[in-house]
Amino acid sequence: MRWERQRAGTETQPALVGLDDLVRSVAPPEFQGVTFHEVRARSVLNRVPGESLVPFRWTVNPYRGCSHACRYCFARNTHTYLDFDAGADFDSQVVVKVNAPEVLAAQLRKPGWAREHVAMGTNTDPYQRAEGRYALMPGIIRALATSGTPFSVLTKGTVLKRDLPLLRSAAGEVDVGLGVSIALLDPELQRRVEPGTPSPRARLDLVRRARDAGLPCGVMVAPVLPGLTDSAEALDELLAAIAAAGATSATVLALHLRPGAREWYGRWLARDHPELVERYREMYRRGSYVDGRYKRLLAARVGPLLRRHGFARSGDGAAVRPPSDSNPNRPEPRGEQLALL
Ligand code: SF4
C-alpha cells in the first residue's frame, strides 16, 4: 500500500498529495471481511477540480473505500491511488480518517475560508457501516455548522438516523441538504448489486424519519440500471414509494460506468446477466456515459411518472415535490439543485 510508507515514525518516501499517516489496521470480528486502516489525515477539505461540472466546489470524505460494495460504484478507481484494487479491495479495505473532525474544524477556522457549500457523499458514503464504529460525522457536522458553512449529505446508510437531531439543530444555523440514494426496490437484486447496503425499505424509512425530524430530504433514483431496473412498472413503483415516504425531490440518473466500475460491474453482469452484455457494450461504446438514445428513452418514461407522483419539474431542472403533505412540522422543500437525467 502506497500510504503505508507514510506510517507515523517511518521515513521512506516523501509525502504524497492527500495521503496520510497510518496509525493501525484493524479487522473487527463484527465487520466480517473488512479491514479498517486508520490514518491521521493532514487535510480533509478537498477542492473539486475546476473543470468539474458538479454544483459544489468543496467536499469532505472521512472514509476511502466503501463496504456498501455497490458493483457500479463510480468511486472504485480512486482506490487504486492507494495501491488497492478497484474491486474487492474497494469494498473491504476501508481507510478511516480518524482525526477528520479536528482537522476539518482547524481548516474551517482559517481566515481565508469563504464558507462555501461542502458536499459529503460525493465519493464514498460517509454513513457506511464504519460510521457506526467511528462516529466521525457528528464532529464534522458540528465543525461545519459552528463555522457557518452550509453542507449536504448524500447516503445509503441508515446510520444517519443517529444524527438526525444534530442535523436538525445544524439546519437552524446553516443550510443543510439531505439526499438518500435508492435505485431499486427489489430486495433480491439489491443483495446482488449493492450487497453491503441497508435494504431499500430501510432507506425509505430513513427518508421518512428525516422528514419527520423536520428536514428536507431528496432521493436520488440512481443509478437506473439498463435492462434491470428501468421498466415503467419498476420506476412507477419506486417513485410511488419515494413519494409516500415524503421525499422533497426525486432525481433520476442513468448508470454511468467509469473505469474501475466498468470492469467490476461488467464482470458481475457477465456472470449474472450474460444476456445483457452485448446490449451494454453497445450502449456504453463511447465511454462512461450511456448513449443519447437511451437517455432520451428514459427521460420520456420518467417524466410522466414524476408528475404522477407529485414531483413537478422546477425552473432549474429539479424535480421537486410540492408541499402537499399533511405534517405541519415538515419544512417547505428548498429546491435542491438536482438535475433530471
Ligand atoms: S454507497 Fe455509494 S460510495 Fe458506497 S459503494 Fe455504493 S455507490 Fe459507492
PDB file of C-alpha atoms in Angstrom, residues 177-279:
ATOM      1  CA  GLY A 177     -29.263  19.332   2.294  1.00  0.00           C
ATOM      2  CA  LEU A 178     -30.029  15.639   2.732  1.00  0.00           C
ATOM      3  CA  GLY A 179     -30.224  13.046  -0.016  1.00  0.00           C
ATOM      4  CA  VAL A 180     -30.784   9.300   0.117  1.00  0.00           C
ATOM      5  CA  SER A 181     -29.886   7.031  -2.807  1.00  0.00           C
ATOM      6  CA  ILE A 182     -32.479   4.415  -3.659  1.00  0.00           C
ATOM      7  CA  ALA A 183     -32.021   2.874  -7.089  1.00  0.00           C
ATOM      8  CA  LEU A 184     -34.436  -0.037  -6.854  1.00  0.00           C
ATOM      9  CA  LEU A 185     -36.938  -1.817  -4.614  1.00  0.00           C
ATOM     10  CA  ASP A 186     -36.358  -5.483  -5.471  1.00  0.00           C
ATOM     11  CA  PRO A 187     -34.551  -6.927  -2.394  1.00  0.00           C
ATOM     12  CA  GLU A 188     -33.109  -9.851  -4.325  1.00  0.00           C
ATOM     13  CA  LEU A 189     -31.494  -7.615  -6.947  1.00  0.00           C
ATOM     14  CA  GLN A 190     -30.334  -5.230  -4.213  1.00  0.00           C
ATOM     15  CA  ARG A 191     -28.493  -8.047  -2.442  1.00  0.00           C
ATOM     16  CA  ARG A 192     -26.709  -8.938  -5.656  1.00  0.00           C
ATOM     17  CA  VAL A 193     -25.859  -5.466  -6.942  1.00  0.00           C
ATOM     18  CA  GLU A 194     -25.471  -3.471  -3.679  1.00  0.00           C
ATOM     19  CA  PRO A 195     -24.596  -6.305  -1.290  1.00  0.00           C
ATOM     20  CA  GLY A 196     -23.411  -4.201   1.650  1.00  0.00           C
ATOM     21  CA  THR A 197     -26.225  -1.643   1.727  1.00  0.00           C
ATOM     22  CA  PRO A 198     -29.267  -1.372   4.002  1.00  0.00           C
ATOM     23  CA  SER A 199     -32.409  -2.646   2.283  1.00  0.00           C
ATOM     24  CA  PRO A 200     -34.399  -0.257   0.073  1.00  0.00           C
ATOM     25  CA  ARG A 201     -37.247  -0.374   2.618  1.00  0.00           C
ATOM     26  CA  ALA A 202     -34.846   0.657   5.390  1.00  0.00           C
ATOM     27  CA  ARG A 203     -33.703   3.573   3.229  1.00  0.00           C
ATOM     28  CA  LEU A 204     -37.290   4.641   2.573  1.00  0.00           C
ATOM     29  CA  ASP A 205     -37.764   4.606   6.320  1.00  0.00           C
ATOM     30  CA  LEU A 206     -34.686   6.824   6.630  1.00  0.00           C
ATOM     31  CA  VAL A 207     -36.324   9.347   4.286  1.00  0.00           C
ATOM     32  CA  ARG A 208     -39.477   9.206   6.398  1.00  0.00           C
ATOM     33  CA  ARG A 209     -37.513   9.729   9.614  1.00  0.00           C
ATOM     34  CA  ALA A 210     -35.608  12.669   8.149  1.00  0.00           C
ATOM     35  CA  ARG A 211     -38.846  14.317   7.084  1.00  0.00           C
ATOM     36  CA  ASP A 212     -40.444  13.663  10.456  1.00  0.00           C
ATOM     37  CA  ALA A 213     -37.398  15.322  12.032  1.00  0.00           C
ATOM     38  CA  GLY A 214     -38.275  18.424  10.025  1.00  0.00           C
ATOM     39  CA  LEU A 215     -35.531  18.135   7.430  1.00  0.00           C
ATOM     40  CA  PRO A 216     -35.950  18.325   3.659  1.00  0.00           C
ATOM     41  CA  CYS A 217     -34.790  15.073   2.081  1.00  0.00           C
ATOM     42  CA  GLY A 218     -34.428  14.294  -1.616  1.00  0.00           C
ATOM     43  CA  VAL A 219     -33.980  10.892  -3.200  1.00  0.00           C
ATOM     44  CA  MET A 220     -31.509  10.003  -5.901  1.00  0.00           C
ATOM     45  CA  VAL A 221     -33.024   7.271  -8.047  1.00  0.00           C
ATOM     46  CA  ALA A 222     -29.575   6.402  -9.180  1.00  0.00           C
ATOM     47  CA  PRO A 223     -28.258   4.642 -10.961  1.00  0.00           C
ATOM     48  CA  VAL A 224     -31.004   3.317 -13.179  1.00  0.00           C
ATOM     49  CA  LEU A 225     -29.594   0.020 -14.479  1.00  0.00           C
ATOM     50  CA  PRO A 226     -30.484  -0.546 -18.141  1.00  0.00           C
ATOM     51  CA  GLY A 227     -32.456  -3.738 -18.652  1.00  0.00           C
ATOM     52  CA  LEU A 228     -32.677  -4.377 -14.897  1.00  0.00           C
ATOM     53  CA  THR A 229     -34.441  -1.523 -13.120  1.00  0.00           C
ATOM     54  CA  ASP A 230     -35.684   0.696 -15.938  1.00  0.00           C
ATOM     55  CA  SER A 231     -39.109  -0.715 -16.742  1.00  0.00           C
ATOM     56  CA  ALA A 232     -42.022   1.727 -16.410  1.00  0.00           C
ATOM     57  CA  GLU A 233     -43.534  -0.597 -13.794  1.00  0.00           C
ATOM     58  CA  ALA A 234     -40.407  -0.718 -11.630  1.00  0.00           C
ATOM     59  CA  LEU A 235     -39.848   3.037 -11.799  1.00  0.00           C
ATOM     60  CA  ASP A 236     -43.511   3.731 -11.117  1.00  0.00           C
ATOM     61  CA  GLU A 237     -43.489   1.541  -8.019  1.00  0.00           C
ATOM     62  CA  LEU A 238     -40.232   3.070  -6.799  1.00  0.00           C
ATOM     63  CA  LEU A 239     -41.346   6.685  -7.297  1.00  0.00           C
ATOM     64  CA  ALA A 240     -44.656   5.910  -5.574  1.00  0.00           C
ATOM     65  CA  ALA A 241     -42.767   4.568  -2.552  1.00  0.00           C
ATOM     66  CA  ILE A 242     -40.445   7.578  -2.541  1.00  0.00           C
ATOM     67  CA  ALA A 243     -43.387   9.981  -2.669  1.00  0.00           C
ATOM     68  CA  ALA A 244     -45.162   8.072   0.109  1.00  0.00           C
ATOM     69  CA  ALA A 245     -42.028   8.403   2.257  1.00  0.00           C
ATOM     70  CA  GLY A 246     -42.355  12.176   1.951  1.00  0.00           C
ATOM     71  CA  ALA A 247     -39.278  12.897  -0.165  1.00  0.00           C
ATOM     72  CA  THR A 248     -38.986  16.542  -1.157  1.00  0.00           C
ATOM     73  CA  SER A 249     -37.440  15.802  -4.535  1.00  0.00           C
ATOM     74  CA  ALA A 250     -36.515  12.930  -6.813  1.00  0.00           C
ATOM     75  CA  THR A 251     -33.672  12.798  -9.283  1.00  0.00           C
ATOM     76  CA  VAL A 252     -33.361  10.015 -11.822  1.00  0.00           C
ATOM     77  CA  LEU A 253     -29.957   9.274 -13.303  1.00  0.00           C
ATOM     78  CA  ALA A 254     -28.916   6.531 -15.676  1.00  0.00           C
ATOM     79  CA  LEU A 255     -25.937   4.341 -14.842  1.00  0.00           C
ATOM     80  CA  HIS A 256     -22.571   5.617 -15.898  1.00  0.00           C
ATOM     81  CA  LEU A 257     -19.602   3.327 -15.915  1.00  0.00           C
ATOM     82  CA  ARG A 258     -16.260   4.911 -15.238  1.00  0.00           C
ATOM     83  CA  PRO A 259     -13.074   2.875 -15.451  1.00  0.00           C
ATOM     84  CA  GLY A 260     -12.883   0.654 -12.394  1.00  0.00           C
ATOM     85  CA  ALA A 261     -16.672   0.415 -12.073  1.00  0.00           C
ATOM     86  CA  ARG A 262     -16.884  -0.567 -15.718  1.00  0.00           C
ATOM     87  CA  GLU A 263     -14.785  -3.692 -15.215  1.00  0.00           C
ATOM     88  CA  TRP A 264     -16.266  -4.668 -11.828  1.00  0.00           C
ATOM     89  CA  TYR A 265     -19.884  -4.159 -12.888  1.00  0.00           C
ATOM     90  CA  GLY A 266     -19.164  -5.753 -16.262  1.00  0.00           C
ATOM     91  CA  ARG A 267     -17.796  -8.873 -14.597  1.00  0.00           C
ATOM     92  CA  TRP A 268     -20.905  -9.143 -12.433  1.00  0.00           C
ATOM     93  CA  LEU A 269     -23.186  -8.560 -15.419  1.00  0.00           C
ATOM     94  CA  ALA A 270     -21.440 -11.265 -17.441  1.00  0.00           C
ATOM     95  CA  ARG A 271     -21.915 -13.729 -14.589  1.00  0.00           C
ATOM     96  CA  ASP A 272     -25.481 -12.837 -13.518  1.00  0.00           C
ATOM     97  CA  HIS A 273     -26.976 -11.406 -16.698  1.00  0.00           C
ATOM     98  CA  PRO A 274     -24.976 -12.589 -19.711  1.00  0.00           C
ATOM     99  CA  GLU A 275     -27.970 -11.856 -21.935  1.00  0.00           C
ATOM    100  CA  LEU A 276     -27.417  -8.106 -21.332  1.00  0.00           C
ATOM    101  CA  VAL A 277     -23.694  -7.915 -22.077  1.00  0.00           C
ATOM    102  CA  GLU A 278     -23.970  -7.152 -25.771  1.00  0.00           C
ATOM    103  CA  ARG A 279     -26.608  -4.502 -25.170  1.00  0.00           C
TER     104      ARG A 279
END
